[in-house]
Structures are given as structure tokens and as C-alpha cells.
mmCIF file of C-alpha atoms in Angstrom:
data_model
loop_
_atom_site.group_PDB
_atom_site.id
_atom_site.type_symbol
_atom_site.label_atom_id
_atom_site.label_comp_id
_atom_site.label_asym_id
_atom_site.label_seq_id
_atom_site.Cartn_x
_atom_site.Cartn_y
_atom_site.Cartn_z
ATOM 1 C CA UNK A 1 59.371 57.937 71.951
ATOM 2 C CA UNK A 2 62.046 59.091 74.546
ATOM 3 C CA UNK A 3 63.632 62.282 74.040
ATOM 4 C CA UNK A 4 67.225 60.799 72.937
ATOM 5 C CA UNK A 5 65.778 59.255 70.526
ATOM 6 C CA UNK A 6 63.522 61.888 68.950
ATOM 7 C CA UNK A 7 66.903 64.063 68.988
ATOM 8 C CA UNK A 8 68.544 61.422 67.093
ATOM 9 C CA UNK A 9 65.986 61.006 64.793
ATOM 10 C CA UNK A 10 66.140 65.022 64.087
ATOM 11 C CA UNK A 11 69.865 64.711 63.727
ATOM 12 C CA UNK A 12 70.137 62.155 61.158
ATOM 13 C CA UNK A 13 67.450 64.043 58.915
ATOM 14 C CA UNK A 14 69.498 66.913 59.037
ATOM 15 C CA UNK A 15 72.393 64.409 57.860
ATOM 16 C CA UNK A 16 70.006 63.828 55.310
ATOM 17 C CA UNK A 17 68.607 67.110 54.143
ATOM 18 C CA UNK A 18 72.190 69.074 54.477
ATOM 19 C CA UNK A 19 73.409 67.131 51.334
ATOM 20 C CA UNK A 20 70.791 68.126 49.125
ATOM 21 C CA UNK A 21 70.550 71.532 50.489
ATOM 22 C CA UNK A 22 74.522 72.028 49.677
ATOM 23 C CA UNK A 23 73.912 70.325 46.230
ATOM 24 C CA UNK A 24 71.334 72.535 45.407
ATOM 25 C CA UNK A 25 73.072 75.629 46.650
ATOM 26 C CA UNK A 26 76.265 74.533 44.679
ATOM 27 C CA UNK A 27 74.540 75.171 41.419
ATOM 28 C CA UNK A 28 75.084 79.182 42.404
ATOM 29 C CA UNK A 29 77.736 79.336 45.202
ATOM 30 C CA UNK A 30 79.863 76.249 46.632
ATOM 31 C CA UNK A 31 78.576 76.208 50.505
ATOM 32 C CA UNK A 32 80.580 73.417 52.141
ATOM 33 C CA UNK A 33 78.131 70.535 53.585
ATOM 34 C CA UNK A 34 79.579 71.245 57.291
ATOM 35 C CA UNK A 35 78.005 74.848 57.241
ATOM 36 C CA UNK A 36 74.506 73.572 56.374
ATOM 37 C CA UNK A 37 74.731 70.799 59.048
ATOM 38 C CA UNK A 38 75.657 73.691 61.943
ATOM 39 C CA UNK A 39 72.928 75.786 60.904
ATOM 40 C CA UNK A 40 70.220 73.312 61.099
ATOM 41 C CA UNK A 41 71.478 72.079 64.099
ATOM 42 C CA UNK A 42 71.020 75.569 65.626
ATOM 43 C CA UNK A 43 67.811 75.916 64.261
ATOM 44 C CA UNK A 44 66.331 72.525 65.720
ATOM 45 C CA UNK A 45 68.111 73.361 69.115
ATOM 46 C CA UNK A 46 67.136 75.292 71.942
ATOM 47 C CA UNK A 47 67.601 78.914 71.013
ATOM 48 C CA UNK A 48 65.257 78.205 67.838
ATOM 49 C CA UNK A 49 62.901 75.885 67.348
ATOM 50 C CA UNK A 50 63.458 73.973 71.117
ATOM 51 C CA UNK A 51 62.976 70.226 69.119
ATOM 52 C CA UNK A 52 66.439 69.027 70.052
ATOM 53 C CA UNK A 53 68.264 68.526 73.279
ATOM 54 C CA UNK A 54 71.591 66.458 73.388
ATOM 55 C CA UNK A 55 71.598 63.776 76.266
ATOM 56 C CA UNK A 56 74.531 61.088 77.192
ATOM 57 C CA UNK A 57 73.631 59.126 74.602
ATOM 58 C CA UNK A 58 73.802 61.650 71.663
ATOM 59 C CA UNK A 59 76.864 63.278 73.537
ATOM 60 C CA UNK A 60 78.578 59.769 73.089
ATOM 61 C CA UNK A 61 78.124 60.052 69.405
ATOM 62 C CA UNK A 62 79.048 63.244 69.302
ATOM 63 C CA UNK A 63 82.332 62.729 71.031
ATOM 64 C CA UNK A 64 82.482 59.465 68.555
ATOM 65 C CA UNK A 65 81.922 61.730 65.706
ATOM 66 C CA UNK A 66 84.745 64.306 66.756
ATOM 67 C CA UNK A 67 87.477 61.292 67.242
ATOM 68 C CA UNK A 68 86.579 59.982 63.292
ATOM 69 C CA UNK A 69 87.213 63.379 61.869
ATOM 70 C CA UNK A 70 90.269 63.780 63.191
ATOM 71 C CA UNK A 71 91.323 60.192 62.589
ATOM 72 C CA UNK A 72 90.357 60.871 58.669
ATOM 73 C CA UNK A 73 92.095 64.401 59.331
ATOM 74 C CA UNK A 74 95.393 61.913 59.965
ATOM 75 C CA UNK A 75 94.888 59.992 57.126
ATOM 76 C CA UNK A 76 94.463 62.813 54.814
ATOM 77 C CA UNK A 77 98.050 63.940 55.254
ATOM 78 C CA UNK A 78 100.624 62.799 52.584
ATOM 79 C CA UNK A 79 104.043 62.892 54.050
ATOM 80 C CA UNK A 80 105.651 62.014 51.002
ATOM 81 C CA UNK A 81 104.074 65.411 49.228
ATOM 82 C CA UNK A 82 105.010 67.692 52.653
ATOM 83 C CA UNK A 83 108.833 67.784 53.034
ATOM 84 C CA UNK A 84 111.768 70.077 52.290
ATOM 85 C CA UNK A 85 112.154 73.567 52.576
ATOM 86 C CA UNK A 86 108.497 74.096 51.915
ATOM 87 C CA UNK A 87 107.688 72.005 55.119
ATOM 88 C CA UNK A 88 110.020 73.813 56.948
ATOM 89 C CA UNK A 89 108.839 77.342 56.434
ATOM 90 C CA UNK A 90 105.106 75.760 56.675
ATOM 91 C CA UNK A 91 106.412 74.769 60.441
ATOM 92 C CA UNK A 92 108.157 78.026 61.266
ATOM 93 C CA UNK A 93 105.080 79.716 60.243
ATOM 94 C CA UNK A 94 102.920 77.223 62.440
ATOM 95 C CA UNK A 95 104.936 78.093 65.057
ATOM 96 C CA UNK A 96 104.945 81.822 64.462
ATOM 97 C CA UNK A 97 101.219 81.591 64.408
ATOM 98 C CA UNK A 98 101.080 80.170 67.963
ATOM 99 C CA UNK A 99 103.420 82.410 69.647
ATOM 100 C CA UNK A 100 101.436 85.417 68.238
ATOM 101 C CA UNK A 101 97.778 83.734 69.033
ATOM 102 C CA UNK A 102 98.807 83.019 72.355
ATOM 103 C CA UNK A 103 99.687 86.447 73.139
ATOM 104 C CA UNK A 104 96.662 87.665 71.929
ATOM 105 C CA UNK A 105 94.194 85.327 73.270
ATOM 106 C CA UNK A 106 95.683 86.358 76.475
ATOM 107 C CA UNK A 107 95.265 90.061 76.029
ATOM 108 C CA UNK A 108 91.610 89.143 75.014
ATOM 109 C CA UNK A 109 90.828 86.359 77.745
ATOM 110 C CA UNK A 110 92.559 88.403 80.412
ATOM 111 C CA UNK A 111 94.631 85.310 81.649
ATOM 112 C CA UNK A 112 96.566 82.474 80.103
ATOM 113 C CA UNK A 113 93.907 79.972 81.170
ATOM 114 C CA UNK A 114 91.693 81.304 78.516
ATOM 115 C CA UNK A 115 93.861 83.001 76.366
ATOM 116 C CA UNK A 116 95.337 79.418 75.290
ATOM 117 C CA UNK A 117 92.078 78.209 74.363
ATOM 118 C CA UNK A 118 92.012 80.875 72.061
ATOM 119 C CA UNK A 119 95.314 81.189 70.854
ATOM 120 C CA UNK A 120 95.326 77.969 69.971
ATOM 121 C CA UNK A 121 92.314 77.744 67.710
ATOM 122 C CA UNK A 122 93.459 81.311 66.115
ATOM 123 C CA UNK A 123 96.322 78.902 64.227
ATOM 124 C CA UNK A 124 94.263 75.788 62.538
ATOM 125 C CA UNK A 125 93.823 75.203 59.272
ATOM 126 C CA UNK A 126 90.626 73.372 57.692
ATOM 127 C CA UNK A 127 92.690 71.201 55.310
ATOM 128 C CA UNK A 128 89.561 68.935 54.770
ATOM 129 C CA UNK A 129 87.392 71.809 53.252
ATOM 130 C CA UNK A 130 90.248 73.272 51.702
ATOM 131 C CA UNK A 131 91.183 69.897 49.155
ATOM 132 C CA UNK A 132 88.210 69.973 47.421
ATOM 133 C CA UNK A 133 88.371 73.594 46.474
ATOM 134 C CA UNK A 134 92.122 73.108 44.913
ATOM 135 C CA UNK A 135 90.644 69.967 43.132
ATOM 136 C CA UNK A 136 87.688 71.445 41.703
ATOM 137 C CA UNK A 137 90.006 74.792 40.779
ATOM 138 C CA UNK A 138 92.721 72.518 39.155
ATOM 139 C CA UNK A 139 94.744 73.337 41.492
ATOM 140 C CA UNK A 140 95.855 70.165 43.531
ATOM 141 C CA UNK A 141 98.524 68.583 41.664
ATOM 142 C CA UNK A 142 100.512 71.689 40.800
ATOM 143 C CA UNK A 143 103.131 73.632 42.797
ATOM 144 C CA UNK A 144 100.780 75.372 44.469
ATOM 145 C CA UNK A 145 98.733 72.504 45.744
ATOM 146 C CA UNK A 146 101.834 70.968 47.290
ATOM 147 C CA UNK A 147 102.235 73.980 49.078
ATOM 148 C CA UNK A 148 99.307 74.711 50.695
ATOM 149 C CA UNK A 149 98.974 70.776 51.430
ATOM 150 C CA UNK A 150 102.699 71.613 53.228
ATOM 151 C CA UNK A 151 100.849 74.596 55.157
ATOM 152 C CA UNK A 152 97.147 72.654 55.616
ATOM 153 C CA UNK A 153 99.010 69.555 57.073
ATOM 154 C CA UNK A 154 100.650 71.743 59.790
ATOM 155 C CA UNK A 155 98.381 73.611 60.343
ATOM 156 C CA UNK A 156 96.087 70.317 61.385
ATOM 157 C CA UNK A 157 99.012 68.298 62.854
ATOM 158 C CA UNK A 158 100.371 71.404 64.998
ATOM 159 C CA UNK A 159 97.114 72.575 66.967
ATOM 160 C CA UNK A 160 96.355 68.763 67.821
ATOM 161 C CA UNK A 161 99.990 68.614 69.239
ATOM 162 C CA UNK A 162 99.704 72.249 71.084
ATOM 163 C CA UNK A 163 95.915 70.759 72.596
ATOM 164 C CA UNK A 164 97.914 67.777 74.215
ATOM 165 C CA UNK A 165 100.555 70.036 75.442
ATOM 166 C CA UNK A 166 98.809 73.227 76.328
ATOM 167 C CA UNK A 167 95.034 72.366 77.146
ATOM 168 C CA UNK A 168 95.644 68.856 79.403
ATOM 169 C CA UNK A 169 95.576 71.015 82.161
ATOM 170 C CA UNK A 170 98.787 69.461 83.724
ATOM 171 C CA UNK A 171 102.743 71.339 83.887
ATOM 172 C CA UNK A 172 104.049 71.666 80.368
ATOM 173 C CA UNK A 173 107.258 69.672 81.563
ATOM 174 C CA UNK A 174 105.174 66.607 82.415
ATOM 175 C CA UNK A 175 102.988 66.890 79.443
ATOM 176 C CA UNK A 176 105.994 67.075 77.012
ATOM 177 C CA UNK A 177 107.376 63.789 78.951
ATOM 178 C CA UNK A 178 103.940 62.271 78.421
ATOM 179 C CA UNK A 179 103.743 63.593 74.630
ATOM 180 C CA UNK A 180 107.461 61.921 74.186
ATOM 181 C CA UNK A 181 106.202 58.488 75.388
ATOM 182 C CA UNK A 182 103.396 58.728 73.304
ATOM 183 C CA UNK A 183 105.538 59.945 70.449
ATOM 184 C CA UNK A 184 107.814 56.777 71.240
ATOM 185 C CA UNK A 185 105.098 54.787 70.966
ATOM 186 C CA UNK A 186 103.787 56.267 67.918
ATOM 187 C CA UNK A 187 107.015 55.900 66.158
ATOM 188 C CA UNK A 188 107.332 52.082 66.802
ATOM 189 C CA UNK A 189 103.846 51.783 65.566
ATOM 190 C CA UNK A 190 105.032 53.502 62.331
ATOM 191 C CA UNK A 191 108.012 51.310 61.914
ATOM 192 C CA UNK A 192 105.852 48.400 62.351
ATOM 193 C CA UNK A 193 103.349 49.640 59.739
ATOM 194 C CA UNK A 194 106.162 50.243 57.366
ATOM 195 C CA UNK A 195 107.118 46.582 57.802
ATOM 196 C CA UNK A 196 106.113 44.181 55.428
ATOM 197 C CA UNK A 197 102.933 42.382 55.863
ATOM 198 C CA UNK A 198 102.769 38.605 55.495
ATOM 199 C CA UNK A 199 100.722 36.939 52.229
ATOM 200 C CA UNK A 200 97.962 35.767 54.137
ATOM 201 C CA UNK A 201 96.986 39.280 55.380
ATOM 202 C CA UNK A 202 96.469 40.792 51.727
ATOM 203 C CA UNK A 203 94.776 37.359 51.000
ATOM 204 C CA UNK A 204 92.372 37.918 53.986
ATOM 205 C CA UNK A 205 91.650 41.236 53.009
ATOM 206 C CA UNK A 206 91.066 40.543 49.295
ATOM 207 C CA UNK A 207 88.433 37.939 50.501
ATOM 208 C CA UNK A 208 86.223 39.365 53.247
ATOM 209 C CA UNK A 209 86.368 43.291 51.516
ATOM 210 C CA UNK A 210 83.136 42.301 50.327
ATOM 211 C CA UNK A 211 81.739 40.035 52.917
ATOM 212 C CA UNK A 212 79.801 40.215 56.329
ATOM 213 C CA UNK A 213 83.735 39.795 57.962
ATOM 214 C CA UNK A 214 85.213 42.854 56.529
ATOM 215 C CA UNK A 215 88.826 42.297 58.114
ATOM 216 C CA UNK A 216 90.101 45.282 56.773
ATOM 217 C CA UNK A 217 87.510 47.373 58.256
ATOM 218 C CA UNK A 218 87.912 46.252 61.304
ATOM 219 C CA UNK A 219 91.756 46.329 61.915
ATOM 220 C CA UNK A 220 91.492 50.013 61.150
ATOM 221 C CA UNK A 221 89.019 50.687 63.731
ATOM 222 C CA UNK A 222 91.439 48.322 66.086
ATOM 223 C CA UNK A 223 94.011 50.353 65.316
ATOM 224 C CA UNK A 224 91.945 53.380 65.768
ATOM 225 C CA UNK A 225 91.016 51.272 69.663
ATOM 226 C CA UNK A 226 94.776 50.798 70.307
ATOM 227 C CA UNK A 227 95.943 54.525 69.445
ATOM 228 C CA UNK A 228 92.990 55.821 71.630
ATOM 229 C CA UNK A 229 93.891 53.656 74.752
ATOM 230 C CA UNK A 230 97.233 54.566 74.706
ATOM 231 C CA UNK A 231 96.830 58.105 74.689
ATOM 232 C CA UNK A 232 94.269 57.616 77.354
ATOM 233 C CA UNK A 233 96.831 55.743 79.273
ATOM 234 C CA UNK A 234 99.080 58.298 79.040
ATOM 235 C CA UNK A 235 96.369 61.242 80.074
ATOM 236 C CA UNK A 236 96.687 62.787 76.885
ATOM 237 C CA UNK A 237 94.021 64.118 74.837
ATOM 238 C CA UNK A 238 92.340 61.416 72.608
ATOM 239 C CA UNK A 239 92.137 63.273 69.601
ATOM 240 C CA UNK A 240 95.794 63.234 69.526
ATOM 241 C CA UNK A 241 95.586 59.229 69.392
ATOM 242 C CA UNK A 242 92.947 59.200 66.946
ATOM 243 C CA UNK A 243 95.221 61.674 64.692
ATOM 244 C CA UNK A 244 98.150 59.197 64.980
ATOM 245 C CA UNK A 245 95.882 56.562 64.363
ATOM 246 C CA UNK A 246 94.843 58.352 60.977
ATOM 247 C CA UNK A 247 98.374 58.059 59.984
ATOM 248 C CA UNK A 248 99.529 54.872 60.989
ATOM 249 C CA UNK A 249 96.634 53.638 58.918
ATOM 250 C CA UNK A 250 97.786 55.411 55.798
ATOM 251 C CA UNK A 251 100.893 53.751 55.742
ATOM 252 C CA UNK A 252 99.546 50.197 56.875
ATOM 253 C CA UNK A 253 97.130 50.158 53.733
ATOM 254 C CA UNK A 254 100.004 51.802 51.330
ATOM 255 C CA UNK A 255 102.355 49.313 52.277
ATOM 256 C CA UNK A 256 99.929 46.031 53.071
ATOM 257 C CA UNK A 257 97.331 46.019 50.579
ATOM 258 C CA UNK A 258 97.587 48.821 47.793
ATOM 259 C CA UNK A 259 95.675 47.773 45.427
ATOM 260 C CA UNK A 260 92.197 47.799 47.980
ATOM 261 C CA UNK A 261 93.693 50.000 50.144
ATOM 262 C CA UNK A 262 91.403 53.301 48.291
ATOM 263 C CA UNK A 263 88.200 50.939 49.168
ATOM 264 C CA UNK A 264 88.897 50.039 52.313
ATOM 265 C CA UNK A 265 89.287 53.962 53.228
ATOM 266 C CA UNK A 266 85.727 54.340 51.564
ATOM 267 C CA UNK A 267 84.037 52.023 54.132
ATOM 268 C CA UNK A 268 85.592 53.566 56.727
ATOM 269 C CA UNK A 269 84.495 57.231 55.513
ATOM 270 C CA UNK A 270 80.920 55.607 55.063
ATOM 271 C CA UNK A 271 81.156 54.963 58.779
ATOM 272 C CA UNK A 272 82.863 58.638 59.589
ATOM 273 C CA UNK A 273 81.372 60.815 57.415
ATOM 274 C CA UNK A 274 77.926 58.812 56.374
ATOM 275 C CA UNK A 275 76.911 58.684 60.682
ATOM 276 C CA UNK A 276 79.158 60.033 63.164
ATOM 277 C CA UNK A 277 81.052 63.094 61.407
ATOM 278 C CA UNK A 278 77.427 64.919 60.889
ATOM 279 C CA UNK A 279 76.209 63.874 64.353
ATOM 280 C CA UNK A 280 79.415 66.245 65.415
ATOM 281 C CA UNK A 281 78.700 69.037 63.777
ATOM 282 C CA UNK A 282 75.002 69.039 64.434
ATOM 283 C CA UNK A 283 74.806 68.366 67.908
ATOM 284 C CA UNK A 284 77.717 71.666 67.321
ATOM 285 C CA UNK A 285 74.791 73.316 66.069
ATOM 286 C CA UNK A 286 72.490 72.673 68.950
ATOM 287 C CA UNK A 287 75.044 73.616 71.799
ATOM 288 C CA UNK A 288 75.656 76.815 69.322
ATOM 289 C CA UNK A 289 74.346 79.351 72.086
ATOM 290 C CA UNK A 290 72.908 81.645 69.693
ATOM 291 C CA UNK A 291 71.237 84.085 72.268
ATOM 292 C CA UNK A 292 74.592 84.665 73.466
ATOM 293 C CA UNK A 293 75.462 86.007 69.945
ATOM 294 C CA UNK A 294 72.735 87.849 69.327
ATOM 295 C CA UNK A 295 72.292 89.803 72.472
ATOM 296 C CA UNK A 296 74.915 92.016 71.401
ATOM 297 C CA UNK A 297 77.369 93.548 73.349
ATOM 298 C CA UNK A 298 81.169 91.857 73.389
ATOM 299 C CA UNK A 299 80.256 88.999 72.481
ATOM 300 C CA UNK A 300 78.836 90.106 69.050
ATOM 301 C CA UNK A 301 81.685 92.092 68.784
ATOM 302 C CA UNK A 302 84.214 88.971 68.962
ATOM 303 C CA UNK A 303 82.841 87.447 66.128
ATOM 304 C CA UNK A 304 84.209 89.868 63.006
ATOM 305 C CA UNK A 305 87.351 90.509 65.365
ATOM 306 C CA UNK A 306 88.267 86.439 65.826
ATOM 307 C CA UNK A 307 87.399 86.374 61.969
ATOM 308 C CA UNK A 308 90.037 89.090 61.332
ATOM 309 C CA UNK A 309 92.634 87.473 63.806
ATOM 310 C CA UNK A 310 92.422 83.944 61.779
ATOM 311 C CA UNK A 311 93.929 86.228 59.376
ATOM 312 C CA UNK A 312 96.455 88.083 61.328
ATOM 313 C CA UNK A 313 97.570 84.928 63.143
ATOM 314 C CA UNK A 314 97.748 82.219 61.121
ATOM 315 C CA UNK A 315 97.813 84.265 57.611
ATOM 316 C CA UNK A 316 100.512 86.805 58.552
ATOM 317 C CA UNK A 317 103.401 84.351 59.240
ATOM 318 C CA UNK A 318 102.249 82.109 56.514
ATOM 319 C CA UNK A 319 102.439 85.454 54.094
ATOM 320 C CA UNK A 320 106.006 85.970 55.345
ATOM 321 C CA UNK A 321 107.131 82.607 55.149
ATOM 322 C CA UNK A 322 105.606 81.361 52.255
ATOM 323 C CA UNK A 323 107.954 79.741 49.557
ATOM 324 C CA UNK A 324 109.919 82.608 47.226
ATOM 325 C CA UNK A 325 108.861 81.033 44.010
ATOM 326 C CA UNK A 326 104.823 82.077 44.718
ATOM 327 C CA UNK A 327 103.686 85.358 43.377
ATOM 328 C CA UNK A 328 101.812 87.890 45.393
ATOM 329 C CA UNK A 329 98.248 86.346 43.908
ATOM 330 C CA UNK A 330 99.481 83.086 45.110
ATOM 331 C CA UNK A 331 100.966 84.138 48.401
ATOM 332 C CA UNK A 332 97.703 85.736 48.796
ATOM 333 C CA UNK A 333 95.543 82.444 48.278
ATOM 334 C CA UNK A 334 97.868 80.625 50.198
ATOM 335 C CA UNK A 335 97.050 83.180 53.085
ATOM 336 C CA UNK A 336 93.200 82.688 52.619
ATOM 337 C CA UNK A 337 93.280 78.790 52.385
ATOM 338 C CA UNK A 338 95.645 78.853 55.212
ATOM 339 C CA UNK A 339 93.373 81.236 57.105
ATOM 340 C CA UNK A 340 90.377 78.358 56.767
ATOM 341 C CA UNK A 341 89.688 76.960 60.096
ATOM 342 C CA UNK A 342 86.457 75.279 61.695
ATOM 343 C CA UNK A 343 86.615 71.677 62.755
ATOM 344 C CA UNK A 344 89.411 71.948 65.105
ATOM 345 C CA UNK A 345 88.265 75.249 66.505
ATOM 346 C CA UNK A 346 85.081 73.199 67.098
ATOM 347 C CA UNK A 347 86.885 70.648 68.600
ATOM 348 C CA UNK A 348 88.851 73.340 70.670
ATOM 349 C CA UNK A 349 85.871 75.647 71.875
ATOM 350 C CA UNK A 350 84.518 72.281 73.225
ATOM 351 C CA UNK A 351 87.293 71.577 75.233
ATOM 352 C CA UNK A 352 87.344 74.577 76.561
ATOM 353 C CA UNK A 353 83.351 75.355 77.289
ATOM 354 C CA UNK A 354 83.675 71.639 79.088
ATOM 355 C CA UNK A 355 86.580 72.804 81.323
ATOM 356 C CA UNK A 356 84.538 75.904 82.064
ATOM 357 C CA UNK A 357 87.856 78.132 80.571
ATOM 358 C CA UNK A 358 85.636 79.649 77.701
ATOM 359 C CA UNK A 359 82.002 80.841 77.947
ATOM 360 C CA UNK A 360 79.388 79.572 75.503
ATOM 361 C CA UNK A 361 79.412 83.020 74.023
ATOM 362 C CA UNK A 362 82.954 83.312 73.547
ATOM 363 C CA UNK A 363 82.917 79.551 71.954
ATOM 364 C CA UNK A 364 79.900 80.768 69.476
ATOM 365 C CA UNK A 365 81.670 83.766 68.473
ATOM 366 C CA UNK A 366 84.649 81.529 67.473
ATOM 367 C CA UNK A 367 82.856 78.801 65.991
ATOM 368 C CA UNK A 368 80.713 81.591 64.104
ATOM 369 C CA UNK A 369 84.235 83.004 63.061
ATOM 370 C CA UNK A 370 85.114 79.772 61.522
ATOM 371 C CA UNK A 371 81.790 79.184 59.625
ATOM 372 C CA UNK A 372 82.703 82.625 57.972
ATOM 373 C CA UNK A 373 85.782 81.780 56.893
ATOM 374 C CA UNK A 374 84.880 78.281 55.813
ATOM 375 C CA UNK A 375 82.190 80.001 53.731
ATOM 376 C CA UNK A 376 84.586 83.144 52.303
ATOM 377 C CA UNK A 377 88.225 82.558 52.269
ATOM 378 C CA UNK A 378 88.167 79.706 49.590
ATOM 379 C CA UNK A 379 86.271 81.628 47.579
ATOM 380 C CA UNK A 380 88.220 84.580 47.552
ATOM 381 C CA UNK A 381 91.271 82.867 47.137
ATOM 382 C CA UNK A 382 89.988 80.984 44.055
ATOM 383 C CA UNK A 383 89.046 84.362 42.638
ATOM 384 C CA UNK A 384 92.057 85.923 43.536
ATOM 385 C CA UNK A 385 93.990 83.358 41.379
ATOM 386 C CA UNK A 386 91.738 83.115 39.127
ATOM 387 C CA UNK A 387 92.300 86.822 37.912
ATOM 388 C CA UNK A 388 95.665 86.056 37.493
ATOM 389 C CA UNK A 389 94.581 82.846 35.498
ATOM 390 C CA UNK A 390 97.520 80.735 37.710
ATOM 391 C CA UNK A 391 94.785 78.303 38.761
ATOM 392 C CA UNK A 392 93.841 76.875 35.205
ATOM 393 C CA UNK A 393 97.436 76.771 33.847
ATOM 394 C CA UNK A 394 98.734 75.180 36.817
ATOM 395 C CA UNK A 395 96.002 72.714 36.972
ATOM 396 C CA UNK A 396 96.737 71.447 33.517
ATOM 397 C CA UNK A 397 100.508 71.224 33.779
ATOM 398 C CA UNK A 398 99.471 68.914 37.141
ATOM 399 C CA UNK A 399 97.043 66.857 34.859
ATOM 400 C CA UNK A 400 100.119 66.570 32.333
ATOM 401 C CA UNK A 401 102.545 65.529 34.289
ATOM 402 C CA UNK A 402 100.943 62.714 36.336
ATOM 403 C CA UNK A 403 97.540 61.326 34.579
ATOM 404 C CA UNK A 404 97.448 58.478 36.305
ATOM 405 C CA UNK A 405 96.874 59.471 39.634
ATOM 406 C CA UNK A 406 93.558 61.055 38.451
ATOM 407 C CA UNK A 407 91.394 58.605 40.238
ATOM 408 C CA UNK A 408 93.476 58.029 43.492
ATOM 409 C CA UNK A 409 93.525 61.942 44.349
ATOM 410 C CA UNK A 410 89.515 62.631 43.328
ATOM 411 C CA UNK A 411 88.925 59.069 46.018
ATOM 412 C CA UNK A 412 90.780 60.727 48.646
ATOM 413 C CA UNK A 413 89.321 64.092 48.617
ATOM 414 C CA UNK A 414 85.915 62.995 47.976
ATOM 415 C CA UNK A 415 85.425 61.981 51.828
ATOM 416 C CA UNK A 416 86.660 65.579 52.600
ATOM 417 C CA UNK A 417 83.971 67.344 51.222
ATOM 418 C CA UNK A 418 81.984 66.496 54.345
ATOM 419 C CA UNK A 419 84.067 68.656 56.359
#
């Protein structure tokens, strides 16, 4: 068997094993699935057992997995819940975090070229990891949940825009013009998505939803391909196109086939979280430079430093700009949730290593800090709110206010648990 085939078998074996480990560990400590995927990838990688080594095929599947991850992140955002003063505060909090992150990144990296990757990575929020924790804690539907949704959504959307503007290698003015053109195309697509679909569209979706035709699923992937092609034609990062495709897909499904939208999403998530996304995270572990991290010196010291910087750069502005109606415990929990980062950190460090702006050791320290944040910050936030008795009361209030949405909310978050 070829080396590529062996590596792919090992990756899929980990994709099957990781949920079992997460389920078993969840009886004592809720560990996000992505942690096991990356850790097991490290184990089979060159620095431990040496069983797996990525090649062109595996790298291609990994890039598709990253694309699906960002697409589903875009789909996840409900802009109907993210608006008003809370949205304004969340945007300003992220802008302040970006300015602070770039300044610190330049100091740590010894220059702008490296510092911009570090700075943007420090501003991201892993909303997909946070949402299941909020749901399980009974906080998703209350006031606190809507605030976390707003700050988390901007924490995902902002870094994607920053990646297109700052990490493309172009002059900022040129990137801004290209981004404006892409924004205009996206706005046109949004207007098109909001138009009522003709009756035949919903009929075809309904008739093929459980057949081999799968019209709706194919239509979703066509939208994704079109937005990826548009971003690539403009010389922008394809992740921006993937994110925009997720936003547009939500609007299309909500407007055209609201009764089937959740089923269609589950099918798309089956492709993403069932196959492609695990490949991306396992390959991240395989390529993780464990030797550099454990060699000591500056690289090892960077991991706890980056963990603290997630709290300072992302969490600091969140603390000061959080809505005034939040108490101190809620504000502290919001800081912890907002500072939880991993998927976009992995994406940004991958770009940095590929562009030879970040060393493998620096990327490992950033990803390692992101893994610790995913493991620790949400649990600390839950305990902080539980000590104040906020979570249960707010969850009960939210459930009473919207009893009919239990299935929809639970269904939307289920796929995100893979983050």
C-alpha cells in the first residue's frame, strides 16, 4: 500500500477514535473533540511514532477540510441575533484587540511581516467551541448567550477579513480595493439570496432530499464553489469566499426551504464534520512541531505567553466594552469565552508557515496555546457563572420565552461540537 493510503487510513481511524475518547472523557471533564484529533495526529506524526507523513493528496484533503470549517463557521452566525448596541460594542472590542495584537505581534516577532500573523491570530474567537458549552450550561437563549454570540461572531468574522487585508502579501490599499469588489459581489449574492424562490425550487428540494439526486446539497456546494472561485479570481484568500458562502447559504435555505433547511445542513455537516474537517485537524497534529516545542528555550516559553496574550489582547477590550447590564461574573465569563481560540489560529499559523513568516516552533506554540484555551477557558467561564447562580436561572428564563425553538437550536449547535 502507498504511503499516502496508509496515512489516510490512520487519519480516518483517528477520526473514528476521537469521538469515542471525547465521549468517555466527557463523564469527568468535557474535552472538545478537536483536542483529541490534534493530539492523536501528533502521536502518529514524525515527532512521536513516525507512522504518518502528509503528501499532496492528504494536504489537498486537509485544505478542503479547512475550507469546510470556515464555511460552516459562516453558516453558524445568525445576524438577526447580532445587532444594536451589543454589535457595536463587539466590533469596537475586536478593532481594539486588532490594534493591540498587531502592536504586541510586531514586538514579539521583531517586525511587521511576522508580527501581523501573530497579531491577527490573537484576535480570534472559537465560536463553534463556545456554543455547545453555552447550550449545555443553559445560557444560549438568554441575554448572556446573545452577548456571547455577538462578540464571538465578530471574533470569527473580523480575523477572516483581516486575513484578506493583511496576510495576502499585497499593499493594504490594493487589498482594500479587491476586498471592496468582493464585498460588492457578496452583497449582490445576499440580495439574490433574500429574493423569494420560485415554487419549483422547494418542490425539487423536497423530492430529491432523500434520493441520490440530493439537489439541495449539490446546490449548497455550488454556492461554495462560486464564492471560492470569486475570491480566488480577485486574488483573495479562499477562506474569505468560504465564509461568505456560509452566510449566503443560511439566507438561501432560511428563505427558500425553511422546513428542510435543518436537514440540508445536517447532510452538509455530515460531509464536513464527518470527513473533511477531521482530516484538517489530524493533519494539523501530524505537522505539529513537537520537537521544537519540547526543546525548551524561547519556543516553550511562548506557549504560556500566548495563552496570557489571548486573555490580554482579545479579553481586555471585551472586558471594557462589554454591555453595562452584565455583572462582574458575567463580564469575566464573557472574557473567557471570547478569548477561547483554535480553528482560526490553526488556519493563520498554517498560512504563516507556508509563507515562511512563522517558524514551525512559533506556530506550534500558538496552536498549543489555542488548545489549552479551548480546554480551560470555557470550563472556567462555566464555573464562574455557576458560582453566581446565573446560568441556570437565565437558561430557564430563555427556555420559557422560546419553548418552540429547542429542536432548532440544538440541531444547529450539534455540528459545531466537532470544533
